[in-house]
CSV table of C-alpha atoms and ligand atoms in Angstrom, one decimal:
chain,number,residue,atom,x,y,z
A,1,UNK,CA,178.3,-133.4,255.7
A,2,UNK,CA,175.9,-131.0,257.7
A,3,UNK,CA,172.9,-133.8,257.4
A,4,UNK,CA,171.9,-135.1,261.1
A,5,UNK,CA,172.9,-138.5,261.7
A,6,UNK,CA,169.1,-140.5,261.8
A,7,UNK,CA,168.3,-139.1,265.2
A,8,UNK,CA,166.0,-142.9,266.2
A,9,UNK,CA,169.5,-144.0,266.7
A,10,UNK,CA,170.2,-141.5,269.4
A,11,UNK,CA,166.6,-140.2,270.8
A,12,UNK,CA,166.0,-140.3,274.6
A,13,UNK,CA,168.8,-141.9,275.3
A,14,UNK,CA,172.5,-140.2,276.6
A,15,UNK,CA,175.1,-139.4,274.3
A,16,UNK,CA,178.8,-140.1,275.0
A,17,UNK,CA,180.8,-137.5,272.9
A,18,UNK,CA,183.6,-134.8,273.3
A,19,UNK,CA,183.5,-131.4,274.7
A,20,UNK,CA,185.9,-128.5,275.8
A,21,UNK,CA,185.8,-128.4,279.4
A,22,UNK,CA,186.9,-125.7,281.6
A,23,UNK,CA,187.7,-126.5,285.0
A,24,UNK,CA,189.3,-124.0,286.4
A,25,UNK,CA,190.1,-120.1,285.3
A,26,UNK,CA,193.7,-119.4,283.7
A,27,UNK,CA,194.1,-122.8,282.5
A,28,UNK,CA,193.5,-124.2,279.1
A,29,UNK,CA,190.0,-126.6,278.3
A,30,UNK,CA,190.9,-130.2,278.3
A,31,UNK,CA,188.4,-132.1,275.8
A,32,UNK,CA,186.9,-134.7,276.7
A,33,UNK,CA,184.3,-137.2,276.8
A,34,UNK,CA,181.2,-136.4,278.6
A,35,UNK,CA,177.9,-137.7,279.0
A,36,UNK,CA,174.7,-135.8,277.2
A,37,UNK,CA,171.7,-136.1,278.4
A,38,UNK,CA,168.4,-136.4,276.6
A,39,UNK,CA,166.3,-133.7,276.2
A,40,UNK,CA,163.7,-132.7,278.9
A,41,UNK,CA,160.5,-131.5,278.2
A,42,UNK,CA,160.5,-128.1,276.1
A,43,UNK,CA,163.9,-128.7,275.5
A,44,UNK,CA,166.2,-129.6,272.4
A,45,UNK,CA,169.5,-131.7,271.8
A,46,UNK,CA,171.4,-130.0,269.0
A,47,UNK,CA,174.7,-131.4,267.0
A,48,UNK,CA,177.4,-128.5,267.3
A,49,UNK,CA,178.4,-128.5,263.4
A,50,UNK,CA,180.5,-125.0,264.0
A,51,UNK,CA,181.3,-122.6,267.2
A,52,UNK,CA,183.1,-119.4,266.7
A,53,UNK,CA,184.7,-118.0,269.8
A,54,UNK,CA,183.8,-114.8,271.3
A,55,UNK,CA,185.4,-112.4,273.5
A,56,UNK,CA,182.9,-113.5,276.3
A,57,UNK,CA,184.3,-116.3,276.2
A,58,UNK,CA,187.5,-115.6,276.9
A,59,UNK,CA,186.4,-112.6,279.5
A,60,UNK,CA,185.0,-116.0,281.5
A,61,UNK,CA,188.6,-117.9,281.0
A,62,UNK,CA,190.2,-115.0,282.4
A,63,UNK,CA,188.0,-114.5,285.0
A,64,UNK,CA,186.8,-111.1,284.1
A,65,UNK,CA,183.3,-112.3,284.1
A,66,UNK,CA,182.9,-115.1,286.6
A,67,UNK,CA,180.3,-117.9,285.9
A,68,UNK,CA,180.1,-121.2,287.9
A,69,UNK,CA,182.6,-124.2,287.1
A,70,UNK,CA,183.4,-126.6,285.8
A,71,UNK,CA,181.5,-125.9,282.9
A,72,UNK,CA,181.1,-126.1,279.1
A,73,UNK,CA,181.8,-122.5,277.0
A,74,UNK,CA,180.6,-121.5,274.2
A,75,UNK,CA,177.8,-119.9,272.9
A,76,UNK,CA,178.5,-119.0,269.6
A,77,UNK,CA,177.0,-121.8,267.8
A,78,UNK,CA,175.5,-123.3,264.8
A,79,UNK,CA,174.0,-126.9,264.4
A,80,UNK,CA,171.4,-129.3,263.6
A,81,UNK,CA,168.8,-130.6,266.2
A,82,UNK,CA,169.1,-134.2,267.4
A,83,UNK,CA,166.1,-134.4,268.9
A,84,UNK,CA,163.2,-133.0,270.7
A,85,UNK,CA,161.7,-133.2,274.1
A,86,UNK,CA,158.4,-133.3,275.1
A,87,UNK,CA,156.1,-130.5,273.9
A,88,UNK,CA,158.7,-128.7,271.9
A,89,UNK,CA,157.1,-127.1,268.6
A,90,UNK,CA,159.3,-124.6,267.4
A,91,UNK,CA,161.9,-127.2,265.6
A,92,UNK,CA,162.4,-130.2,264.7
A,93,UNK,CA,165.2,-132.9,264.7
A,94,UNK,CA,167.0,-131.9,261.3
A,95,UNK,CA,166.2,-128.7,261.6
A,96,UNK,CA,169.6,-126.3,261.0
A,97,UNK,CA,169.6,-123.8,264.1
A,98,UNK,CA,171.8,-121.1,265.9
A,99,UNK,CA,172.3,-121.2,269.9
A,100,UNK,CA,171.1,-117.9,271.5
A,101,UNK,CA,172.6,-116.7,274.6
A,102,UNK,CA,169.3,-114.5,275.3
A,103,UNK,CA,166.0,-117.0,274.5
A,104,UNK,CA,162.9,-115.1,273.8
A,105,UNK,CA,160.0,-117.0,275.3
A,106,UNK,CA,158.0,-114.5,274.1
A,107,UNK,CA,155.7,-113.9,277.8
A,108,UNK,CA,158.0,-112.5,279.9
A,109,UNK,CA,157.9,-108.6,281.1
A,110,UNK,CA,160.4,-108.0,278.9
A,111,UNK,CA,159.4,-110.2,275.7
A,112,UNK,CA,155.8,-108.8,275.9
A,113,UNK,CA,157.2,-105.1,276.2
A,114,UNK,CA,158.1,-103.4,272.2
A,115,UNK,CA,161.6,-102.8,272.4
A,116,UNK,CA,162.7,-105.1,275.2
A,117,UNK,CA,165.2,-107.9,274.5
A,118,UNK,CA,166.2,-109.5,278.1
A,119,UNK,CA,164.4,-112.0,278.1
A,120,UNK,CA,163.9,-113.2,282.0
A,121,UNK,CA,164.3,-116.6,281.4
A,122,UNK,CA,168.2,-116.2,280.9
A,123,UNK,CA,170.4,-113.9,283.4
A,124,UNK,CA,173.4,-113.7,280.9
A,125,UNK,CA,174.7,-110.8,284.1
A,126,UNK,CA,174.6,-113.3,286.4
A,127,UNK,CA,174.5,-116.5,284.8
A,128,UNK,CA,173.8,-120.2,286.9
A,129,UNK,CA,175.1,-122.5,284.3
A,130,UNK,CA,171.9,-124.9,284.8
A,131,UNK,CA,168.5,-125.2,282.9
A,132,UNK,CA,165.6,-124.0,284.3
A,133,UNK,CA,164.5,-127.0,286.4
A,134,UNK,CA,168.1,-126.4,288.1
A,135,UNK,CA,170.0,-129.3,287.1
A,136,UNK,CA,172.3,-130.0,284.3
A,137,UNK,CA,172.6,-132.1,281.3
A,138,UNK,CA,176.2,-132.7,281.2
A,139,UNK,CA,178.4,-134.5,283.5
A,140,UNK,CA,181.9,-135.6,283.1
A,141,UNK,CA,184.2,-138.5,285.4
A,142,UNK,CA,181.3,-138.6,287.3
A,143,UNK,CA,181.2,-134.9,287.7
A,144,UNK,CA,178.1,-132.7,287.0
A,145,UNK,CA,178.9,-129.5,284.5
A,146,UNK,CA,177.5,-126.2,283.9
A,147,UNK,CA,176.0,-124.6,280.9
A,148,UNK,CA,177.0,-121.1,279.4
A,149,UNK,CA,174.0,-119.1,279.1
A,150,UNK,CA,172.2,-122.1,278.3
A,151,UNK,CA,174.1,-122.6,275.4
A,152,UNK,CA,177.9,-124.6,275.6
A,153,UNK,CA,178.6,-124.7,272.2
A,154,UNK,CA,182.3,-126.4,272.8
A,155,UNK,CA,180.5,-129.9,272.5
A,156,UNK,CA,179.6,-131.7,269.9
A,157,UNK,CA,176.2,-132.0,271.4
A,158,UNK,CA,174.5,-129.7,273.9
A,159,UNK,CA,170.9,-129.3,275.4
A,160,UNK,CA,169.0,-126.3,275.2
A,161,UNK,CA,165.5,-124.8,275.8
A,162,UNK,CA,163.4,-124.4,273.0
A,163,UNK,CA,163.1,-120.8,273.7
A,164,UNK,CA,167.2,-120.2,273.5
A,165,UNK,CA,167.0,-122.2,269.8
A,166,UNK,CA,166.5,-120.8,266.5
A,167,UNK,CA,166.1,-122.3,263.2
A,168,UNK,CA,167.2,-120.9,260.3
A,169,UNK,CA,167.6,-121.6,256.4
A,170,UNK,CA,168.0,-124.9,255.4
A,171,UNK,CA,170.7,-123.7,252.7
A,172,UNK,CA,173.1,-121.9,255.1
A,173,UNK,CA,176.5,-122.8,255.6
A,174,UNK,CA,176.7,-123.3,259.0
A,175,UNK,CA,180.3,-122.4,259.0
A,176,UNK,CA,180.0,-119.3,258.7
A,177,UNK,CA,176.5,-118.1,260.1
A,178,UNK,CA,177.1,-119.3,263.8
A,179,UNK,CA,178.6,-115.7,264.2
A,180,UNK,CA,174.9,-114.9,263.7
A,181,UNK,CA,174.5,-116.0,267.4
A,182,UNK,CA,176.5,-113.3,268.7
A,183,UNK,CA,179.5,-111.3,266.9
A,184,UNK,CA,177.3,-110.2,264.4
A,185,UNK,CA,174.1,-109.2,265.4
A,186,UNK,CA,175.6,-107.9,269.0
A,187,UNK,CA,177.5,-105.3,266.8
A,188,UNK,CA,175.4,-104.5,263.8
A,189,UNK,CA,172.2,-104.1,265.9
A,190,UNK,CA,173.5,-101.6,268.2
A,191,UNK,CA,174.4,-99.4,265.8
A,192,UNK,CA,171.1,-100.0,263.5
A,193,UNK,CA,168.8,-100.4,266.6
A,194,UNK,CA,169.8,-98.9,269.4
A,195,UNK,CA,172.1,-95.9,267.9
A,196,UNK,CA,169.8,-95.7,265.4
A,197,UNK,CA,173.4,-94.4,263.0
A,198,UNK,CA,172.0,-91.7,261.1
A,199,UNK,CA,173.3,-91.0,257.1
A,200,UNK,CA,175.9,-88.8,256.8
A,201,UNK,CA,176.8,-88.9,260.5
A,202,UNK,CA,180.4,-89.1,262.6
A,203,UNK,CA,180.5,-92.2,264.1
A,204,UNK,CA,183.3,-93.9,266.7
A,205,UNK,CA,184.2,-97.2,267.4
A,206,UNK,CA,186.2,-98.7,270.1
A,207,UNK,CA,187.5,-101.7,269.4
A,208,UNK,CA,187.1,-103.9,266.1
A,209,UNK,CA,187.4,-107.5,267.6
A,210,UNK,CA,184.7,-109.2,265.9
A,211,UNK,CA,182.0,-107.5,267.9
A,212,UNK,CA,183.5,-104.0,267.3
A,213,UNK,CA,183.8,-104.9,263.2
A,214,UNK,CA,179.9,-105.5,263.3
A,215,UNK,CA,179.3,-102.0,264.9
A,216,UNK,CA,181.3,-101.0,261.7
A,217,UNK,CA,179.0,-102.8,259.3
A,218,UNK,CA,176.1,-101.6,260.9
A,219,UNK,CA,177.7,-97.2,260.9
A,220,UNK,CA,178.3,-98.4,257.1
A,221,UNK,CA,174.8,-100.0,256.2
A,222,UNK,CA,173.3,-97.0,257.9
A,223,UNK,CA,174.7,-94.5,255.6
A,224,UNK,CA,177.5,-93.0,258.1
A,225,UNK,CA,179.8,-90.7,256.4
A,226,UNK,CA,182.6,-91.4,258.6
A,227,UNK,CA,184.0,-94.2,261.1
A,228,UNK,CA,186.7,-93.9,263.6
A,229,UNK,CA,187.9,-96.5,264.5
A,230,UNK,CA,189.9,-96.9,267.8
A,231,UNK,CA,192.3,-100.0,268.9
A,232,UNK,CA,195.8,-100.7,270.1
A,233,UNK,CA,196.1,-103.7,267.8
A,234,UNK,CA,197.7,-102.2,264.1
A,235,UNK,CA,196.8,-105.1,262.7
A,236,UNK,CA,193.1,-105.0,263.7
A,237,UNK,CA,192.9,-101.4,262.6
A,238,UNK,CA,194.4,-102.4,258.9
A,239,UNK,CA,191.7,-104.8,258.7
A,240,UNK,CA,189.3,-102.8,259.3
A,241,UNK,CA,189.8,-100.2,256.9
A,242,UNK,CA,189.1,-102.9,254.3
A,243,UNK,CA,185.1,-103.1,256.1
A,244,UNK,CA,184.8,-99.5,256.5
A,245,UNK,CA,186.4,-97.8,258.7
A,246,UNK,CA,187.5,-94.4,257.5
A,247,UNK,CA,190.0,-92.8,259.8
A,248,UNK,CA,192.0,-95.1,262.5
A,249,UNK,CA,193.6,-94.4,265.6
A,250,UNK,CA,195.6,-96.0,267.7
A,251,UNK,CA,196.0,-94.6,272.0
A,252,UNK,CA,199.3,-95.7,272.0
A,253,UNK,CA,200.2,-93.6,269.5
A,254,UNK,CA,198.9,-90.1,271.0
A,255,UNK,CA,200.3,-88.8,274.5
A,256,UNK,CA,196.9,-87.1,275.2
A,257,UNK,CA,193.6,-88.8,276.1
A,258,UNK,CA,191.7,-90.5,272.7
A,259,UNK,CA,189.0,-88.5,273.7
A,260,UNK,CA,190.6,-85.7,272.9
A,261,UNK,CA,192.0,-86.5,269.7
A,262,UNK,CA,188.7,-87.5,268.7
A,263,UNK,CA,186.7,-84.6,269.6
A,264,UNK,CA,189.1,-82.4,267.9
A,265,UNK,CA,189.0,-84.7,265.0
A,266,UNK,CA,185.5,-83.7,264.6
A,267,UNK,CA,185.1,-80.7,265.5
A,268,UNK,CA,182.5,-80.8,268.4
A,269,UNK,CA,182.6,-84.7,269.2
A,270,UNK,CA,181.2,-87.9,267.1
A,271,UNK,CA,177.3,-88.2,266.5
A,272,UNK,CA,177.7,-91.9,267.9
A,273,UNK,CA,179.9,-93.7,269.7
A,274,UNK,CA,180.6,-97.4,270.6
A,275,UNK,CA,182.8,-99.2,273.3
A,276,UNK,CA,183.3,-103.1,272.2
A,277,UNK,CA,186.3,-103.7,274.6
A,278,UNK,CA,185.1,-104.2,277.8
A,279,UNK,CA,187.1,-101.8,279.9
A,280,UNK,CA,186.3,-98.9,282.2
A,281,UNK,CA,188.8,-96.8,280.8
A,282,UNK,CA,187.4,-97.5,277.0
A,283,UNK,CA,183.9,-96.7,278.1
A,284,UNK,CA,184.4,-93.2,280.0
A,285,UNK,CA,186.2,-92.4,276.6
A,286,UNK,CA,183.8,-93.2,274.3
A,287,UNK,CA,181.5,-91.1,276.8
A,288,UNK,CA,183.2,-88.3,276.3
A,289,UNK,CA,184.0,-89.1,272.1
A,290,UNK,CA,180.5,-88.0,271.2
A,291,UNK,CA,179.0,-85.0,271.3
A,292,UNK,CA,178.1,-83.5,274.7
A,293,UNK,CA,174.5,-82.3,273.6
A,294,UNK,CA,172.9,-84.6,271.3
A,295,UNK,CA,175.8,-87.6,271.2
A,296,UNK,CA,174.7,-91.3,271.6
A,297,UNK,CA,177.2,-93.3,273.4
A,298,UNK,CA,176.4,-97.0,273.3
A,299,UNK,CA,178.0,-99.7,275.3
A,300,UNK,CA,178.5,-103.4,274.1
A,301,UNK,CA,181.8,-104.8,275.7
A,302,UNK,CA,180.9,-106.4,279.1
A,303,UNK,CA,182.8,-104.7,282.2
A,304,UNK,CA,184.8,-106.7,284.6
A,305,UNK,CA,182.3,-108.3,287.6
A,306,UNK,CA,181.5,-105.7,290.2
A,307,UNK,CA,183.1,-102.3,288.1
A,308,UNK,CA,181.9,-99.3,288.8
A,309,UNK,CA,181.3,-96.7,286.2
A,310,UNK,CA,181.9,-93.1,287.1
A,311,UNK,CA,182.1,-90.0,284.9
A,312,UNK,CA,181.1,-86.2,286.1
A,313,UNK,CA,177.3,-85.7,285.5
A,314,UNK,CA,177.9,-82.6,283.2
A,315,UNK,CA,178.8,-85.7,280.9
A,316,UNK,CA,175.1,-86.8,280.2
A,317,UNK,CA,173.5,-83.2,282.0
A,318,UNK,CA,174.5,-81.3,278.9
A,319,UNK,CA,172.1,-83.8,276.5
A,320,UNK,CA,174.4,-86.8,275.6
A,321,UNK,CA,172.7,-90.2,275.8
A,322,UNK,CA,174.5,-92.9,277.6
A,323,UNK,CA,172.9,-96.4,276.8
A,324,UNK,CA,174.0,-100.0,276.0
A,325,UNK,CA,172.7,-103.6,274.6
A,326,UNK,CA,173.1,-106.9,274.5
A,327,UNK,CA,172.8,-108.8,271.1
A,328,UNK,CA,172.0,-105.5,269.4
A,329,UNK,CA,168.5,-105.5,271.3
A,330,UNK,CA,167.3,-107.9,268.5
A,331,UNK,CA,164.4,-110.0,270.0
A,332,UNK,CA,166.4,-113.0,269.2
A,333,UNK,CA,164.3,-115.8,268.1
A,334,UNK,CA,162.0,-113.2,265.6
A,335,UNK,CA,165.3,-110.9,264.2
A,336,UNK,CA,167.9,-113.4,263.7
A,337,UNK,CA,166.6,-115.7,261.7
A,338,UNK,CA,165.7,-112.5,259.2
A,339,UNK,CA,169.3,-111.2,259.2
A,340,UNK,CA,170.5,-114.9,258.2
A,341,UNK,CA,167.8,-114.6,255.1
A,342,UNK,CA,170.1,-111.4,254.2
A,343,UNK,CA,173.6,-112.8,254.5
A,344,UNK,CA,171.7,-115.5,252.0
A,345,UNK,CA,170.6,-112.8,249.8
A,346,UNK,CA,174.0,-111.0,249.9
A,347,UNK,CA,172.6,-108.3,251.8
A,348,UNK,CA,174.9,-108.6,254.5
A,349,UNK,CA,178.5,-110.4,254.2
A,350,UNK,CA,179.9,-111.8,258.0
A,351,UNK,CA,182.8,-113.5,256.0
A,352,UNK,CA,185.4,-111.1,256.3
A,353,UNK,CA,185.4,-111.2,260.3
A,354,UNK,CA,186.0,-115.3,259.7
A,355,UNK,CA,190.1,-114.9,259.9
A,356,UNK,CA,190.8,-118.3,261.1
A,357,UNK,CA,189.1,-122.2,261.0
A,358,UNK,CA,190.3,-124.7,263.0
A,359,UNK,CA,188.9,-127.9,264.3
A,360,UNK,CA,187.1,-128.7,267.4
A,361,UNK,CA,190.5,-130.4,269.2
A,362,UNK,CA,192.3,-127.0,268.8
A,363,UNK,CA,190.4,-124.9,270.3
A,364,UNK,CA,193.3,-123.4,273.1
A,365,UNK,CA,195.1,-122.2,269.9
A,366,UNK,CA,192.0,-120.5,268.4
A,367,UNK,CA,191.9,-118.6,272.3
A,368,UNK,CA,195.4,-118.4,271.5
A,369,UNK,CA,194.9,-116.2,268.4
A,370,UNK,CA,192.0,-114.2,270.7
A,371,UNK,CA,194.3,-112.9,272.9
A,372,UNK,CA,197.4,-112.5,270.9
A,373,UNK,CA,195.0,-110.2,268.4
A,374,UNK,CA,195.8,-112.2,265.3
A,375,UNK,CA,192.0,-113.2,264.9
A,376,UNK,CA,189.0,-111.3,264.4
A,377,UNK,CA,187.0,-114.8,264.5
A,378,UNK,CA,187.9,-118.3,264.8
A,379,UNK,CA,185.5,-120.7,264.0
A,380,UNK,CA,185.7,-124.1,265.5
A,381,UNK,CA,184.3,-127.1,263.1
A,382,UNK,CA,183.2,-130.5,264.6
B,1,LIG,N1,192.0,-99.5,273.7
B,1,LIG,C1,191.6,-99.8,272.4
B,1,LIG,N2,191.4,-101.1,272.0
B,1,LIG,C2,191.6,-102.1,272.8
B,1,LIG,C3,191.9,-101.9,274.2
B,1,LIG,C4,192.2,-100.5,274.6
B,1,LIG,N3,192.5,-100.2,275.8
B,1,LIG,N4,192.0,-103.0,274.8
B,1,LIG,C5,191.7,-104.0,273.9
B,1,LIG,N5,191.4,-103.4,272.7
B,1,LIG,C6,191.0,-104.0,271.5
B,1,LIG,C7,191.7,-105.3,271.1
B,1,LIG,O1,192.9,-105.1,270.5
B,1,LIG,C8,190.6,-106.0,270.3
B,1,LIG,O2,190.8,-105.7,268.9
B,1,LIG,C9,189.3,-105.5,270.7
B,1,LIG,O3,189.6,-104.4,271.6
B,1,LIG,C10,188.4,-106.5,271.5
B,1,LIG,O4,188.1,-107.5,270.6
B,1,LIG,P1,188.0,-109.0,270.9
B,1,LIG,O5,188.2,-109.7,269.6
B,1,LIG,O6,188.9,-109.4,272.1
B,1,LIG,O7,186.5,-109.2,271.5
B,1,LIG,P2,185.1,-109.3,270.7
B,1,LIG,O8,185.0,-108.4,269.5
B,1,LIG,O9,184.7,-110.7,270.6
B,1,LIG,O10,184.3,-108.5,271.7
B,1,LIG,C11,183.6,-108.9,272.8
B,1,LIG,C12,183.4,-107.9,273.9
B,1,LIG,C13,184.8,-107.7,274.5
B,1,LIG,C14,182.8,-106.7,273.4
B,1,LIG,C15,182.6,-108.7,274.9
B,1,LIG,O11,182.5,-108.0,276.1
B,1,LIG,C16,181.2,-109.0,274.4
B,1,LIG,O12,181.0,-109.9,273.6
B,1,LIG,N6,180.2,-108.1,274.7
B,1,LIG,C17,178.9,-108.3,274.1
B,1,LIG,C18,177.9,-108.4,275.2
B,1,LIG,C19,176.7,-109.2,274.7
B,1,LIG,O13,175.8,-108.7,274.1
B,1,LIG,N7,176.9,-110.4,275.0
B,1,LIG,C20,176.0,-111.4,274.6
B,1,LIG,C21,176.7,-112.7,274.6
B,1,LIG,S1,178.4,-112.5,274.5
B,2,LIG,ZN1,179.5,-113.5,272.6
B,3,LIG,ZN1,161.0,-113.8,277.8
C-alpha cells in the first residue's frame, strides 16, 4: 500500500491530484484538484501517504498566526518521494520520508553553529509560502497557491527542497511516524535538549495537546520524579495521566492564579516548566511556575502575530532562565531520522497521542476534533 506508484509514469511532468485548500481564514478547506508541478532543481516531489494535524495549523486557520493565502497547510507529513530534481542526492524516488517545517541545509550561520536549529533557509516566524526561487508549485482554477513552511502536507503530492526532506526507515509505518515531523520531536526535545529535565526533578507542563503530551514523554524519559500537568480540557488531563503525568490541574477549577497553586504545590516553584498553548497568559504563568533562582522556563506554543510579552524583570533578575524552541532544537535532517530508529526499536512509543484516523476528504472534521479538544492527534491517510 505504501509502495510509490513507478515514478517514469509521472517524472517531470505535472500532476493533477487533490489537495485541502484554504482560501480564506475562518472558513473550512475545500479539496480540490490542483495542478503539481515537477520538481525544480534541488528539489523533491513526495506522495503524502499520512498528515497529522497540528495546532499550527489550526493557529493559521484562525488567524492567530497569519501566513499568505490561498495556500496548502500542513506540515505534519509522512510520504514516499515521486521524484527528484536536478542535482538532488540526499533521496531518492521510493525513498519513505517525513516533511520538515525547519530544513537544515547544513551551511547556514545557524546550521554551521553547535546548537543552532533555525536554519535560514526557512522563516517559519514569518513564513512566504513560496520556494526559494519565489514562485510556487501549486496552482488551482488557474490560481497560483502557497506553500506552508515549505511543506503542505494536505495534498496528495507536494514539492519540497531537498534540504526540508528527510528519509527515514524503510520499515516504518508511515501512519504513525508523520508526528515525527512536528508533535513529537517539538515536545520531547525541549524538554531533553533544551531543559535539559534533570532525574528526580519537579517539572510543569502547560497544555497536553499533542505537543504538550511530548514535553511529558520527554520529563518522563529524563527521569523526572514528578509532572504537573496544566489544561482546561478534563479529558486531555485524564489522558495524560495514562503517559505520565503525575499530578493534574485544571485553572478553572482554582480561583487564584495557577501559578500560585503550583508554586505552593512544590514548595519553592517547579525545576522546569513548559508552555505548549500558545497564549500570553499561559506563558507569564509558566514564568512564574518555576523556581525564581535556578528554574528553566521553556516556551513551545507559538504566540498570536505581533504579542508582546511582559513580565516584571525580578522574574528572570533573581536567576530563572526564560528560553524557548522550535522542533525541540533538533537539527532536523541529522536528529530525526535517529529518533524514528527508536520508536522502531520500541524506545520511544508516539502511538498513544494518535486518538483519531480519518481520511484525507475529512479533514474539517479532524480540525473539528482540534478545537473541540476531543483529539490529541488526528492523522489524515491518503
Ligand atoms: N490553560 C490551560 N490549557 C489550555 C488553555 C489555557 N488557557 N488554552 C488551551 N489549553 C489547552 C487545550 O485544552 C489543549 O489541550 C492544549 O492547550 C493545546 O493543544 P492543541 O492540541 O490545541 O495544540 P498542539 O499540542 O498541537 O500544540 C501546538 C502549539 C499550540 C503549541 C503550537 O503553537 C505549536 O505547534 N507550537 C510549536 C512551535 C514549533 O516548534 N513549530 C514548528 C512547526 S509547528
Ligand atoms: Zn506543528
Ligand atoms: Zn541552514
Amino acid at each position: 500500500m505504501e509502495r510509490a506508484k513507478c515514478s517514469a509514469e509521472t517524472a517531470g511532468k505535472v500532476i493533477v491530484c487533490r489537495a485541502a485548500i484554504a482560501w480564506t481564514i475562518n472558513a473550512p478547506m475545500s479539496i480540490e484538484e490542483v495542478e503539481v508541478d515537477p520538481p525544480k532543481a534541488g528539489e523533491v516531489r513526495i506522495k503524502i501517504v499520512s498528515s497529522g494535524i497540528c495546532g499550527s495549523d489550526n493557529h493559521i486557520l484562525q488567524g492567530k498566526l497569519k501566513i499568505p493565502l490561498p495556500a496548502i497547510l500542513g506540515h505534519e507529513g509522512a510520504g514516499i518521494v515521486e521524484s527528484i530534481g536536478e542535482g538532488v542526492s540526499n533521496v531518492k524516488p521510493g525513498d519513505k520520508v517525513l516533511t520538515l517545517a525547519i530544513p537544515q541545509c547544513r551551511k547556514c550561520d545557524s546550521c554551521l553553529h553547535a546548537k543552532g536549529n533555525c536554519c535560514l533557509k526557512e522563516d517559519v516566524c514569518h513564513p512566504v509560502g513560496l520556494m526559494l526561487d519565489g514562485t510556487s508549485r501549486f496552482t488551482c482554477r488557474g490560481r497560483k497557491l502557497y506553500n506552508l513552511f515549505g511543506t503542505s502536507t494536505f495534498t496528495e503530492y507536494t514539492v519540497m527542497h531537498e534540504i526540508s526532506v528527510v528519509k527515514i526507515d524503510a520499515a516504518a509505518p508511515l501512519e504513525k511516524v508523520c508526528l515525527f515531523a512536528c508533535a513529537f520531536p517539538t515536545g520531547y526535545g525541549s524538554a531533553v535538549n533544551k531543559a535539559r529535565v534533570t532525574p528526580g526533578s519537579t517539572c510543569v507542563v502547560f497544555g497536553l495537546g499533542g505537543v504538550g503530551s511530548s514535553v511529558v514523554l520527554g520529563c518522563k524519559t529524563a527521569g523526572a520524579a514528578r509532572i504537573i500537568g496544566v489544561d482546561i480540557n478534563e479529558e486531555k488531563l485524564a489522558r495524560a495521566k495514562a503517559i505520565g503525568v503525575t499530578d493534574c490541574l485544571n485553572p478553572r477549577n482554582f480561583k487564584k492564579p495557577i501559578q500560585q497553586v503550583v508554586v505552593e504545590m512544590t514548595g519553592f516553584g517547579a525545576d522546569f516548566s513548559f508552555e505548549a498553548i500558545g497564549t500570553i497568559d499561559t506563558m507569564v504563568a509558566a514564568l512564574e511556575s518555576c523556581n525564581l533562582s535556578y528554574g528553566v522556563c521553556v516556551i513551545i506554543g507559538v504566540p498570536p502575530e505581533k504579542s508582546q510579552l511582559a513580565f516584571e524583570p525580578m522574574q528572570i533578575l533573581s536567576g530563572r532562565i526564560l528560553t524557548g524552541c522550535f522542533l525541540g532544537e533538533y537539527k532536523t535532517r541529522d536528529c530525526i531520522p535517529i529518533l524514528v530508529a527508536d520508536y522502531m526499536r520500541k524506545k520511544i512509543n508516539v502511538d498513544p497521542l494518535i486518538t483519531h484516523t480519518l481520511p484525507f476528504f475529512r479533514i474539517n472534521e479532524g480540525f473539528e476534533l482540534l478545537r473541540s479538544g476531543k483529539s490529541i492527534r488526528s492523522v489524515l491517510l491518503f
